[in-house]
mmCIF file of C-alpha atoms in Angstrom:
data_model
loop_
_atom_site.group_PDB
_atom_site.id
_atom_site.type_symbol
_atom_site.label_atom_id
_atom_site.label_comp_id
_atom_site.label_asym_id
_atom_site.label_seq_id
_atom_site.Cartn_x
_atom_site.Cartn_y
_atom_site.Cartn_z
ATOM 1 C CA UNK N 10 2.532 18.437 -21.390
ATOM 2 C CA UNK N 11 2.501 20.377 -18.383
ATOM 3 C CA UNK N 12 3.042 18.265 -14.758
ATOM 4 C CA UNK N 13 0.234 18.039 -12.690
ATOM 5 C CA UNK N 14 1.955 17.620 -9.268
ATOM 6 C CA UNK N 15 5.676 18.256 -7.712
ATOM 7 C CA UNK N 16 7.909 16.008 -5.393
ATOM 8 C CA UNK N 17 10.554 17.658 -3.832
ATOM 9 C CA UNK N 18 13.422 15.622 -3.379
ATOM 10 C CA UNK N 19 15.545 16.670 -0.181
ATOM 11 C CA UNK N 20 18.914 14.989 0.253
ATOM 12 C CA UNK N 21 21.250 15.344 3.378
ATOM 13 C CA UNK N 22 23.807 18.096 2.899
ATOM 14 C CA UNK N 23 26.685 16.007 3.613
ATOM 15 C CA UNK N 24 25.681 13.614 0.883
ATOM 16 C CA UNK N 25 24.644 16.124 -1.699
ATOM 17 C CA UNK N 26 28.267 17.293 -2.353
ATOM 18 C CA UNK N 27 29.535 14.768 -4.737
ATOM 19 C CA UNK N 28 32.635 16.642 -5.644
ATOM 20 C CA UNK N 29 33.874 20.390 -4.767
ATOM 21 C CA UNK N 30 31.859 21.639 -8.232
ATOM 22 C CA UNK N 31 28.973 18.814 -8.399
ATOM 23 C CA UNK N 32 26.140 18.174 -6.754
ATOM 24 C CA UNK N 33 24.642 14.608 -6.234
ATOM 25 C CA UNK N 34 20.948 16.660 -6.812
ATOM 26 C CA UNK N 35 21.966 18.034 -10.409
ATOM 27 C CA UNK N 36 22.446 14.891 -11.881
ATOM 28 C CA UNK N 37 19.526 12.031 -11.614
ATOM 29 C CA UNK N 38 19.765 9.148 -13.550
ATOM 30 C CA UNK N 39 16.974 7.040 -12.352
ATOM 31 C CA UNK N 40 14.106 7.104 -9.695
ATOM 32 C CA UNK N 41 12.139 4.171 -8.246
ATOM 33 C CA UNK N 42 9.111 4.151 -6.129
ATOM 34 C CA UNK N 43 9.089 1.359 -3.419
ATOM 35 C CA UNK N 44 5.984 1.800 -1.356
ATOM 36 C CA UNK N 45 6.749 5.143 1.012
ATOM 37 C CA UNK N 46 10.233 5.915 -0.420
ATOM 38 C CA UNK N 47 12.027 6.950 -3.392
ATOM 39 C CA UNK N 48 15.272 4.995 -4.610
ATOM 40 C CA UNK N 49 17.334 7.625 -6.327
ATOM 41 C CA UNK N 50 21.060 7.865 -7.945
ATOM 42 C CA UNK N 51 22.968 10.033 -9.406
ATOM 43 C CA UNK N 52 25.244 8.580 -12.503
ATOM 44 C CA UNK N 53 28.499 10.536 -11.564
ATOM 45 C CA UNK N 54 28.319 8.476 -7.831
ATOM 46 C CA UNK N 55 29.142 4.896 -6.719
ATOM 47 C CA UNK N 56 26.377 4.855 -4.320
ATOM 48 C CA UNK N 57 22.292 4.765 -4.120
ATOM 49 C CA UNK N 58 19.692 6.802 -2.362
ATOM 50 C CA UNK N 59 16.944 6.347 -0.572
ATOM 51 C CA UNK N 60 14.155 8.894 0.435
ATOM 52 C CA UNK N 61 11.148 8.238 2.576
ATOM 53 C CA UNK N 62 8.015 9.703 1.145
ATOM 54 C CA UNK N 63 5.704 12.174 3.098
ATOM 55 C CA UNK N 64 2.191 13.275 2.854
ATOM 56 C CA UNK N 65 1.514 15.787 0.062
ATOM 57 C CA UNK N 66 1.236 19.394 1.046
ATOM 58 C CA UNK N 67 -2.390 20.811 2.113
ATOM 59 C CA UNK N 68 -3.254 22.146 -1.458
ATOM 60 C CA UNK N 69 -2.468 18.577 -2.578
ATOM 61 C CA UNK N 70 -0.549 19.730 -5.613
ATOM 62 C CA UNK N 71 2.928 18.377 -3.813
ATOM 63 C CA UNK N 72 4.748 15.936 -2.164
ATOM 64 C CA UNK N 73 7.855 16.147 -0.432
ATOM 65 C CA UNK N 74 10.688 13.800 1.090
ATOM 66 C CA UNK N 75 12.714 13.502 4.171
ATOM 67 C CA UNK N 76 15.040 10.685 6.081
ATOM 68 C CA UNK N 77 17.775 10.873 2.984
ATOM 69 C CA UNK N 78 19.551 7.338 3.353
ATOM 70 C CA UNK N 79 23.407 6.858 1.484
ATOM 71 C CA UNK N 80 24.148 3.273 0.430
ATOM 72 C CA UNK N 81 27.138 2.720 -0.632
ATOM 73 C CA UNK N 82 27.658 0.245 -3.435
ATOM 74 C CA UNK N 83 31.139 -1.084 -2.096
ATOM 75 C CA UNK N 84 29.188 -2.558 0.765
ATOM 76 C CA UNK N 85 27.150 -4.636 -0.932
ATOM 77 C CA UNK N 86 28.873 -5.498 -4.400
ATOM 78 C CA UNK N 87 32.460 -6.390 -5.081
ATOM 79 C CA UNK N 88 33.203 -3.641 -7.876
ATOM 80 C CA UNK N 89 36.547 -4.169 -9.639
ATOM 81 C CA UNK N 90 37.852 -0.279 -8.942
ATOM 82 C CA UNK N 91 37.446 1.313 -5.287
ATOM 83 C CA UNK N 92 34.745 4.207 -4.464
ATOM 84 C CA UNK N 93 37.705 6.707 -5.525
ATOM 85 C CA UNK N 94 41.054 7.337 -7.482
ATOM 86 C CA UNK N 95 44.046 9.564 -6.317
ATOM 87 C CA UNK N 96 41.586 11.842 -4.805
ATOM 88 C CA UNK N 97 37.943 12.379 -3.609
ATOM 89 C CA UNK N 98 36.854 13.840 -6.480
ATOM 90 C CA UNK N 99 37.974 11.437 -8.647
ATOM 91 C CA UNK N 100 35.175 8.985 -8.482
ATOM 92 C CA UNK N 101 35.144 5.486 -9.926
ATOM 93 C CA UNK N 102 31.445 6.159 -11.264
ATOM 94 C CA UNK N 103 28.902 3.411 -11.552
ATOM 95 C CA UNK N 104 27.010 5.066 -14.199
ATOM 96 C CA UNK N 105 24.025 3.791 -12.853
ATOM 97 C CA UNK N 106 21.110 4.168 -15.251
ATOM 98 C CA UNK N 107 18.332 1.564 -14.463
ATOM 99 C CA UNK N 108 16.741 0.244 -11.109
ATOM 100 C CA UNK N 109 13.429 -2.172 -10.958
ATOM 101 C CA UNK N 110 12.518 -4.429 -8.343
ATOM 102 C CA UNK N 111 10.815 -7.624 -7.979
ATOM 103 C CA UNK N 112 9.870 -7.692 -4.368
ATOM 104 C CA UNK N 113 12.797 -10.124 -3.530
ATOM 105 C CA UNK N 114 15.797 -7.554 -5.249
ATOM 106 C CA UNK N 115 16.700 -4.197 -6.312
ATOM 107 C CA UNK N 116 18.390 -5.129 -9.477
ATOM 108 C CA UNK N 117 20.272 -2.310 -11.038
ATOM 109 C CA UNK N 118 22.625 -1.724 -14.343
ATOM 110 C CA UNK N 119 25.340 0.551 -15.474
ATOM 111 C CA UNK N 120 25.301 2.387 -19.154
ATOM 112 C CA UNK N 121 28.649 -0.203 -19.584
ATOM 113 C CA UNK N 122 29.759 2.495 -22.034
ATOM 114 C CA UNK N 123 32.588 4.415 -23.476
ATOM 115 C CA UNK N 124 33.147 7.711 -22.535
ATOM 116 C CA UNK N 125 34.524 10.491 -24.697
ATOM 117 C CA UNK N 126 36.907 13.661 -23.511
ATOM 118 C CA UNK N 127 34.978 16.970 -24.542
ATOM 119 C CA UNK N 128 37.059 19.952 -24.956
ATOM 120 C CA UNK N 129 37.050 22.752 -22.756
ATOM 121 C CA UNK N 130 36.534 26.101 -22.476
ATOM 122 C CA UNK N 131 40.352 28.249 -23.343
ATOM 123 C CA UNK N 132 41.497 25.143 -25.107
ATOM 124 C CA UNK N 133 43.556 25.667 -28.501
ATOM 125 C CA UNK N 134 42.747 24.055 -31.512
ATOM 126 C CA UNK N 135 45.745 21.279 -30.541
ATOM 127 C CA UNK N 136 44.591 20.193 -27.112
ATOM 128 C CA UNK N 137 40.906 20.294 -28.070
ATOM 129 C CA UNK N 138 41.575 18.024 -30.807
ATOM 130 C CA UNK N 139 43.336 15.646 -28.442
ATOM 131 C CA UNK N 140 40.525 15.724 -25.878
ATOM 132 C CA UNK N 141 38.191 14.530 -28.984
ATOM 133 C CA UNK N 142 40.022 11.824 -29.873
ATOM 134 C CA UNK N 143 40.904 10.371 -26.230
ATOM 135 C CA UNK N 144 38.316 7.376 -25.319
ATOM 136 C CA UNK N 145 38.643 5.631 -22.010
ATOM 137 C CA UNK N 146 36.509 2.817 -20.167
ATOM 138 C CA UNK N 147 34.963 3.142 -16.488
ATOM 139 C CA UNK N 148 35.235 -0.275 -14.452
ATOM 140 C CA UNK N 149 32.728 0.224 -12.358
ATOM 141 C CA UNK N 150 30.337 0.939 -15.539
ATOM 142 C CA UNK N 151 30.477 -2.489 -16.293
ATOM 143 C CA UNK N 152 27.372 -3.248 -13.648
ATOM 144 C CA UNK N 153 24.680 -5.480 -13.982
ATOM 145 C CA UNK N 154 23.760 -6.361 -9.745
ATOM 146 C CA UNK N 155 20.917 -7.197 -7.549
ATOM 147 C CA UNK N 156 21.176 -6.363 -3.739
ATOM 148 C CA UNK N 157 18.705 -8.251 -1.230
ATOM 149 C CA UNK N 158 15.767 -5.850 0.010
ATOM 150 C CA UNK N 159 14.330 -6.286 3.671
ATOM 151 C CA UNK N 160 11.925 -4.274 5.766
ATOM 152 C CA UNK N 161 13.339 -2.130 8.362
ATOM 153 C CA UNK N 162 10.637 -0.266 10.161
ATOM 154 C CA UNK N 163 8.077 -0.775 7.638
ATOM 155 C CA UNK N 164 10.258 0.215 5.336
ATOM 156 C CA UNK N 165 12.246 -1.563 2.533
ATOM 157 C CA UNK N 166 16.638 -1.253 2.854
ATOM 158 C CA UNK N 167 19.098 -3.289 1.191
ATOM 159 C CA UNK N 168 21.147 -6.301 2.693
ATOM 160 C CA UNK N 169 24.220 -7.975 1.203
ATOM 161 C CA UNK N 170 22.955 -10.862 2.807
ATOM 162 C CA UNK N 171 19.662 -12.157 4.430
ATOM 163 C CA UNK N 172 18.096 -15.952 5.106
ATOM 164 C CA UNK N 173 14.444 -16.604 5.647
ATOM 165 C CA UNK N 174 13.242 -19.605 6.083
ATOM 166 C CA UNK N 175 16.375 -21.711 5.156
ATOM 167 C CA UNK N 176 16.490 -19.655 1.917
ATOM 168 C CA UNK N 177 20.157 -17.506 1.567
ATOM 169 C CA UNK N 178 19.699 -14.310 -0.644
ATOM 170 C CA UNK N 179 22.559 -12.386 -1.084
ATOM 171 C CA UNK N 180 23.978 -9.176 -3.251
ATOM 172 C CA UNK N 181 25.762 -10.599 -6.740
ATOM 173 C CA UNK N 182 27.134 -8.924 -9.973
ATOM 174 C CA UNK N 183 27.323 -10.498 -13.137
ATOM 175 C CA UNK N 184 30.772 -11.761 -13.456
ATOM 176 C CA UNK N 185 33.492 -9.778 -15.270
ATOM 177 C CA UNK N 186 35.983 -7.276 -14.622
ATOM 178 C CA UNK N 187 37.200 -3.553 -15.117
ATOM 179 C CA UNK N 188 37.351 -4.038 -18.823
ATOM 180 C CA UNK N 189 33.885 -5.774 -19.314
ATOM 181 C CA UNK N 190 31.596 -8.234 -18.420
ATOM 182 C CA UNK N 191 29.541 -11.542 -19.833
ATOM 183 C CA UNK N 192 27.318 -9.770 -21.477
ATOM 184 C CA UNK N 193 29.477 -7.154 -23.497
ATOM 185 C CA UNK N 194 32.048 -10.392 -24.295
ATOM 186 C CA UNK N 195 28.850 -11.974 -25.819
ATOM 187 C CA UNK N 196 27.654 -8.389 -27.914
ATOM 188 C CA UNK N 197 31.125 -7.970 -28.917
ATOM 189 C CA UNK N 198 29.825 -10.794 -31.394
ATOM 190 C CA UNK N 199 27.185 -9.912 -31.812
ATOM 191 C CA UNK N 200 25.561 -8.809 -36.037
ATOM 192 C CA UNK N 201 24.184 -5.781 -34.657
ATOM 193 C CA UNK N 202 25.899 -4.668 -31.737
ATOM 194 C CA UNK N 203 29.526 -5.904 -31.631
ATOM 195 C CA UNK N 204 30.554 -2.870 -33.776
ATOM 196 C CA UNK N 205 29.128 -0.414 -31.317
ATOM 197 C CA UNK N 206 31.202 -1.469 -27.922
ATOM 198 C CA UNK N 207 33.994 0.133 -29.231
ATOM 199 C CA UNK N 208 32.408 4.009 -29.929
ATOM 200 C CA UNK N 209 31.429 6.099 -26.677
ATOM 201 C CA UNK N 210 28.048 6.140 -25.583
ATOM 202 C CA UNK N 211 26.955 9.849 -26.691
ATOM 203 C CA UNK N 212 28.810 9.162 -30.200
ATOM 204 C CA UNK N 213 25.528 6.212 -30.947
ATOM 205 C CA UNK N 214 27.520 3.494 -29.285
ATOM 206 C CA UNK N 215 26.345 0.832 -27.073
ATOM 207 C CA UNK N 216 24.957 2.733 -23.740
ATOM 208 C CA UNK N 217 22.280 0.754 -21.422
ATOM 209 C CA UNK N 218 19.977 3.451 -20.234
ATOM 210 C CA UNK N 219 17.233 1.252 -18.708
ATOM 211 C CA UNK N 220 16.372 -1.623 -16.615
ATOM 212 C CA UNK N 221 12.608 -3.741 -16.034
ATOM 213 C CA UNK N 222 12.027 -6.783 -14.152
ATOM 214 C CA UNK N 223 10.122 -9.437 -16.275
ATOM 215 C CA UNK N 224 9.301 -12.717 -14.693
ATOM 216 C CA UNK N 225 12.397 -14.323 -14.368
ATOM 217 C CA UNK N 226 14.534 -12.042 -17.061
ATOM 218 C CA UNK N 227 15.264 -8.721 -16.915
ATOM 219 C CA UNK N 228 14.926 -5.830 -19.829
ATOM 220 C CA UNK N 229 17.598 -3.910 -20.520
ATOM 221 C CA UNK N 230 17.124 -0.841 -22.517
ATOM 222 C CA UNK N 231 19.455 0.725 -24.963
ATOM 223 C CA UNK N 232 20.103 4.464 -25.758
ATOM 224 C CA UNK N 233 22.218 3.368 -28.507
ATOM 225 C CA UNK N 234 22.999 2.130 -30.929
ATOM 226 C CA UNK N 235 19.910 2.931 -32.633
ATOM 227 C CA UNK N 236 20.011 1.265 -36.160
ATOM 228 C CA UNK N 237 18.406 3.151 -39.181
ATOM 229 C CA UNK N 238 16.004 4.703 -36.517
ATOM 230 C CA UNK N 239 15.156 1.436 -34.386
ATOM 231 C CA UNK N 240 16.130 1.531 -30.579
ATOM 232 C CA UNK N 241 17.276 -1.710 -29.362
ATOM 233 C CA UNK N 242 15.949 -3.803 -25.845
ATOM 234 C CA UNK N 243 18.176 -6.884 -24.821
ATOM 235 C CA UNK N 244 17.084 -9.614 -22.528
ATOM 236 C CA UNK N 245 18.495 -11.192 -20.417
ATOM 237 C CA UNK N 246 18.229 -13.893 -17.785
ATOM 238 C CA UNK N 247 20.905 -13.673 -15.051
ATOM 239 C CA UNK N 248 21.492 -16.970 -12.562
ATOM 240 C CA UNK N 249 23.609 -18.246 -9.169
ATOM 241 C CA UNK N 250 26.943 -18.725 -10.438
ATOM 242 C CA UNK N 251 29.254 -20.938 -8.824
ATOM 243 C CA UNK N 252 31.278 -18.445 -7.221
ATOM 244 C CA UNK N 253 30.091 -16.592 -3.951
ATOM 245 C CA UNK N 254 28.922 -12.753 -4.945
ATOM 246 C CA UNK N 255 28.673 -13.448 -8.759
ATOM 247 C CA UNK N 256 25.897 -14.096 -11.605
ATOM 248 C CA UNK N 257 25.758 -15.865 -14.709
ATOM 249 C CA UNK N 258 23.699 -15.453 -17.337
ATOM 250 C CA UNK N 259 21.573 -18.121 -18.033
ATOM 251 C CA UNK N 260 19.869 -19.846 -20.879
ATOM 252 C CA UNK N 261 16.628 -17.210 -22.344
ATOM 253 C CA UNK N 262 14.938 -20.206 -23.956
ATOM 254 C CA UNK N 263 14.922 -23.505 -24.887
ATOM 255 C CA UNK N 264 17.209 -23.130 -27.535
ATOM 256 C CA UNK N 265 20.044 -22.363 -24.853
ATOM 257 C CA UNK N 266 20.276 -18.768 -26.019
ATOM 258 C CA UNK N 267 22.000 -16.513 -23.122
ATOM 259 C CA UNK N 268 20.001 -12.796 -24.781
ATOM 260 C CA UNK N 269 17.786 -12.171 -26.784
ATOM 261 C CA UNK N 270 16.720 -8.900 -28.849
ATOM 262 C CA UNK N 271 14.028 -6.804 -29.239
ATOM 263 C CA UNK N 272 13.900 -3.989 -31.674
ATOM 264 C CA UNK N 273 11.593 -0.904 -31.736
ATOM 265 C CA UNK N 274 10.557 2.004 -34.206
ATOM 266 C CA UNK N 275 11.125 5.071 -31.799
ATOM 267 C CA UNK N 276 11.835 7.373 -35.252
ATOM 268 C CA UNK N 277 15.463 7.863 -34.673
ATOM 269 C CA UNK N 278 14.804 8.331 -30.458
ATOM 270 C CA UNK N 279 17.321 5.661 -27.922
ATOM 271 C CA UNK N 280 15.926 4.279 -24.399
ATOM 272 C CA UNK N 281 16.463 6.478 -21.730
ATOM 273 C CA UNK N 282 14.358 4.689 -19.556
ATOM 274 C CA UNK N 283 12.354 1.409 -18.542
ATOM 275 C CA UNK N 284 9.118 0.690 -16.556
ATOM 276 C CA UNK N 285 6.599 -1.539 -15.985
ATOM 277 C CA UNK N 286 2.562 -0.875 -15.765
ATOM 278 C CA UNK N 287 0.829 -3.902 -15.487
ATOM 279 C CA UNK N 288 1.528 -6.362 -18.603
ATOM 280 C CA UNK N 289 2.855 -3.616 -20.839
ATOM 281 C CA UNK N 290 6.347 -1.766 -20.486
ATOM 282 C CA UNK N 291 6.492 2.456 -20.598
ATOM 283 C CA UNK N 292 9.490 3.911 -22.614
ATOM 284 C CA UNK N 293 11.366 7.122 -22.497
ATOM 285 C CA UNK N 294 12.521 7.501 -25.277
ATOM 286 C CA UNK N 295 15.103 10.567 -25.995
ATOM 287 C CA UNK N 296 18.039 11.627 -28.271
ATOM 288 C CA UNK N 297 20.964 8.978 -28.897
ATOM 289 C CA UNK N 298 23.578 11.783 -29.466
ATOM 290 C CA UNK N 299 24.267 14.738 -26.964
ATOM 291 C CA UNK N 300 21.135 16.637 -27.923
ATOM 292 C CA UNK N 301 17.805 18.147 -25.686
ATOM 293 C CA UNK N 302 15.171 16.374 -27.331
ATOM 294 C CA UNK N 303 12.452 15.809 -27.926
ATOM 295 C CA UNK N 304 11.693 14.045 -25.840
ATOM 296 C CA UNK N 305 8.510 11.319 -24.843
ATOM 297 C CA UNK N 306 6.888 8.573 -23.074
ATOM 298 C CA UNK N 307 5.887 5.827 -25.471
ATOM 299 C CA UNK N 308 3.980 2.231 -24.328
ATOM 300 C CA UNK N 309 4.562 -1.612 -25.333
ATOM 301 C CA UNK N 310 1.542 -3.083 -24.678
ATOM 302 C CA UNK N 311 1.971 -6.657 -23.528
ATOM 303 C CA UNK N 312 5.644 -5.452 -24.105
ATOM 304 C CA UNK N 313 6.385 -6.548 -20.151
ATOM 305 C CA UNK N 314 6.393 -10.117 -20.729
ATOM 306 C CA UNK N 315 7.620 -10.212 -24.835
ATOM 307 C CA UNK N 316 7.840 -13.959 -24.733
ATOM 308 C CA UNK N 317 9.928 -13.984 -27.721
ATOM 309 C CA UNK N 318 12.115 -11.860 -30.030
ATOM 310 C CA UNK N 319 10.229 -8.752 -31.375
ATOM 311 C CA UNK N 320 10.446 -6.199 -33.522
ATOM 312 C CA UNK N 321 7.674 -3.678 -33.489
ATOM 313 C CA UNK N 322 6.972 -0.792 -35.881
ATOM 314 C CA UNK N 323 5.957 2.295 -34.657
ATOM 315 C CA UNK N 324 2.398 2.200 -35.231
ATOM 316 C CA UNK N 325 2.359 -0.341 -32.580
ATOM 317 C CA UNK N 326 3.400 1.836 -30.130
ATOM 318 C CA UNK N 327 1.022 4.391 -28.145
ATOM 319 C CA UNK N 328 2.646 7.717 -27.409
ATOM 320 C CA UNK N 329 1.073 8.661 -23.855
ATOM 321 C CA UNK N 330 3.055 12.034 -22.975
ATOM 322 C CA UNK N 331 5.367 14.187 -24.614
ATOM 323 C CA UNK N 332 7.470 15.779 -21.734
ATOM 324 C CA UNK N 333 9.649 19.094 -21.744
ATOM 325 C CA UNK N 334 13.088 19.958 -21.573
ATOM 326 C CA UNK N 335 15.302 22.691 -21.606
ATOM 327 C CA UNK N 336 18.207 24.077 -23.553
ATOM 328 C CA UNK N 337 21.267 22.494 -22.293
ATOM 329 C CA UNK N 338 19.349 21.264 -18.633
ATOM 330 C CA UNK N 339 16.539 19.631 -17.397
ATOM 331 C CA UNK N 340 17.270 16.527 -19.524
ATOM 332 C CA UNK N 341 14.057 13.649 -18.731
ATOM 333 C CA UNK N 342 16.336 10.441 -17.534
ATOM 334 C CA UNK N 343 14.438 8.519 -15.177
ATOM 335 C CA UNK N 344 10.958 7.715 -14.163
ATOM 336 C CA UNK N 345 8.767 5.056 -11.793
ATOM 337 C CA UNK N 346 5.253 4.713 -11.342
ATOM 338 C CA UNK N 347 3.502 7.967 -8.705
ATOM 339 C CA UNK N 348 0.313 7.269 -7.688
ATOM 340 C CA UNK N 349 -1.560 10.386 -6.864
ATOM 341 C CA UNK N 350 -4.386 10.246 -4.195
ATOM 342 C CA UNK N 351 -6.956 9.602 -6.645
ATOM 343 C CA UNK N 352 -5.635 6.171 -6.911
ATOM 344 C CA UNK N 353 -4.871 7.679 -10.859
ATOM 345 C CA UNK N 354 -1.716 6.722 -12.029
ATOM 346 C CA UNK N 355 1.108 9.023 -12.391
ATOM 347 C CA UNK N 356 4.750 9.439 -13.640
ATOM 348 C CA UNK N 357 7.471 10.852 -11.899
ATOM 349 C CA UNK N 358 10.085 11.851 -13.957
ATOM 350 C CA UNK N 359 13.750 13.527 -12.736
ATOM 351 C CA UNK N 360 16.337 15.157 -14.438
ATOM 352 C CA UNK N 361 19.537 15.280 -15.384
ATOM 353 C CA UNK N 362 21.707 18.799 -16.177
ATOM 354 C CA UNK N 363 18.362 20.023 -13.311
ATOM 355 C CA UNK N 364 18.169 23.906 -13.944
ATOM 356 C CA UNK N 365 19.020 26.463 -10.909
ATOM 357 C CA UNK N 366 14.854 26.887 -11.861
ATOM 358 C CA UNK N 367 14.748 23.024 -10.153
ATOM 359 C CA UNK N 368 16.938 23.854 -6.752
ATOM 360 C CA UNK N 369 15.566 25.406 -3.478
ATOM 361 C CA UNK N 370 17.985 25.776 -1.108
ATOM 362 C CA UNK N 371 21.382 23.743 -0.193
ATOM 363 C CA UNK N 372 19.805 20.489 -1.124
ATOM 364 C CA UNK N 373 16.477 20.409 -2.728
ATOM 365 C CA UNK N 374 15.413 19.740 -6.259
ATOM 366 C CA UNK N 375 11.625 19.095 -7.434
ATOM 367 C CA UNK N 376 10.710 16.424 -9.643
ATOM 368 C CA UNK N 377 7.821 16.748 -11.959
ATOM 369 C CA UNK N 378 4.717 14.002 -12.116
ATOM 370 C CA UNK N 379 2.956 13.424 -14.976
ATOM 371 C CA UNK N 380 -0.651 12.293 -15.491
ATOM 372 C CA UNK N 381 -0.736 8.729 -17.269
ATOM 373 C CA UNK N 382 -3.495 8.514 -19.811
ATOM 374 C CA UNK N 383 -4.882 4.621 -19.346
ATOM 375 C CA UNK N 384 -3.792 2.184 -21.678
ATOM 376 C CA UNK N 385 -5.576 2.323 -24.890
ATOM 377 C CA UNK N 386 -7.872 -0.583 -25.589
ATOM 378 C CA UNK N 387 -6.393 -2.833 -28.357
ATOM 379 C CA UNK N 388 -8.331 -4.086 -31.586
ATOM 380 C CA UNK N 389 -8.855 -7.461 -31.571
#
């Protein structure tokens, strides 16, 4: 399916250079609409960004942002590794792969994966084979956070703390460490995916890829593992903990459960995404392993409040858009909810790997939006 509108994303020029060879524009993870701005990150970064939203061009077919805002995830979260190693372009990465919002937060989630050496090119047969076989952990990856969100100007920014009306919010992470957190101590025993937190993400290990708000829980969606073709959703249900700045995770049900699992027939396809539409969740769902697609937008109907552990075949499912990609870039990774001025609504999806196609300029790279075809009615 072809896009029916652009956004052009434009980020600050001092914030665009991640490193001295990457750009924070070539590599989006995730994109959420909050009202007049766009809440953007890149997964190579330790920090968020924040667009503000203008009026679409006069032929209507575009949109275009401005007012590029940095947040800095040190400021608000106590991470367990600094913003940097020995130098600056040795970045502590988040991996940040999932944002949602509930009006109160901006909860957000790292892939809390493994990450495998690739060789590169001139290596011999000896070194490449070493570079294949070295597997190393990310601290910061571990990340499963909520920062307060206020209005500043008419316009929503993040607070590590705030009171209202005798009521304290504050920024929190889940409580763990460099080496993991409560929730991948739990998997570890878990049937299906303890033996998965030990292989890399992009070798069908455990990789979170998405994140949705549902009542009280939160959805967190798995690019792998994918078992015998079924992608995996976990949910969770994070609390206060005792300790200033950290969550808990608290009881699912009222059997005492702290997750619970949801399992769903993408034909061999992982999570790359979450998002809510009404009572039903949207899924992008994309290759497990290190491949270009394909690549599509699948829907859950009633699948934003499950209610209990499901597992739903594929025929339950509604494919609503099948969305391209390119050979080796322009990888679909994150998308939120785009109104267009029909009141219709659209997707915005960004991209990872974004093709020199993508860039205008120093610091500009265009998104694509997507019509969304209305939910199909279900048979009673």
């Amino acid at each position: 399916m072809h896009p029916s509108n652009i956004v052009l994303l434009e980020f600050h020029p001092e914030h665009d250079n991640l490193t001295h060879d990457k750009e924070l524009r070539d590599g989006l993870s995730v994109a959420l609409r909050m009202g007049k701005t766009l809440w953007l990150a890149n997964d190579e970064s330790v920090s968020l960004e924040r667009l503000a939203l203008a009026d679409s061009d006069s032929s209507g077919k575009s949109s275009f942002t401005r007012d590029h805002k940095q947040y800095a995830l040190h400021d608000f979260l106590d991470l367990p590794l600094p913003p940097h190693g020995e130098t600056r372009d040795d970045i502590n990465e988040a991996d940040i792969e999932g944002l949602a919002c509930d009006d109160k937060y901006l909860w957000l989630v790292g892939s809390h994966s493994l990450r495998r050496k690739q060789p590169k090119p001139g290596d011999g047969a000896k070194k490449a084979h070493k570079r294949l076989c070295s597997v190393g952990a990310d601290g910061n990856r571990y990340l499963l956070a909520r920062i307060p969100v206020v209005a500043e100007d008419d316009a929503p920014t993040l607070a590590k703390e705030v009171e209202h009306k005798g009521k304290r919010r504050s920024a929190a992470l889940l409580r763990g460490d460099e080496h993991g957190n409560e929730l991948t101590a739990l998997l570890k025993q878990d049937e299906h995916f303890g033996p998965f937190l030990a292989i890399p993400g992009k070798d069908n290990g455990f990789d979170i890829e998405g994140i949705a708000v549902a009542g009280k829980h939160l959805l967190l969606g798995l690019r792998g593992p994918v078992l015998r073709g079924w992608a995996a959703i976990v949910e969770v249900a994070p609390v206060e903990d005792e300790q200033p700045g950290r969550l808990r995770l608290g009881p699912v049900d009222g059997e005492g459960r702290l997750y619970r699992k949801h399992f769903v027939d993408l034909h061999g396809l992982g999570i790359r995404d979450l998002c809510v539409q009404g009572k039903d969740l949207l899924i992008l769902a994309g290759p497990t392993m290190d491949l270009d697609g394909p690549v599509y937008v699948y829907r859950w109907p009633g699948g934003a409040a499950p209610g209990q552990e499901g597992v739903l075949p594929h025929e339950q499912l509604q494919r609503v858009l099948s969305l391209p990609y390119g050979e080796g870039v322009d990888h679909p990774e994150g998308m939120t909810l785009f109104p267009g001025q029909d009141g219709e609504d659209g997707l915005m999806v960004v991209y990872d790997s974004a093709s020199a196609s993508r860039q205008i300029g120093d610091s500009i790279i265009v998104a694509d939006v997507f019509p969304l075809p209305r939910p199909a009615r279900r048979r009673k």
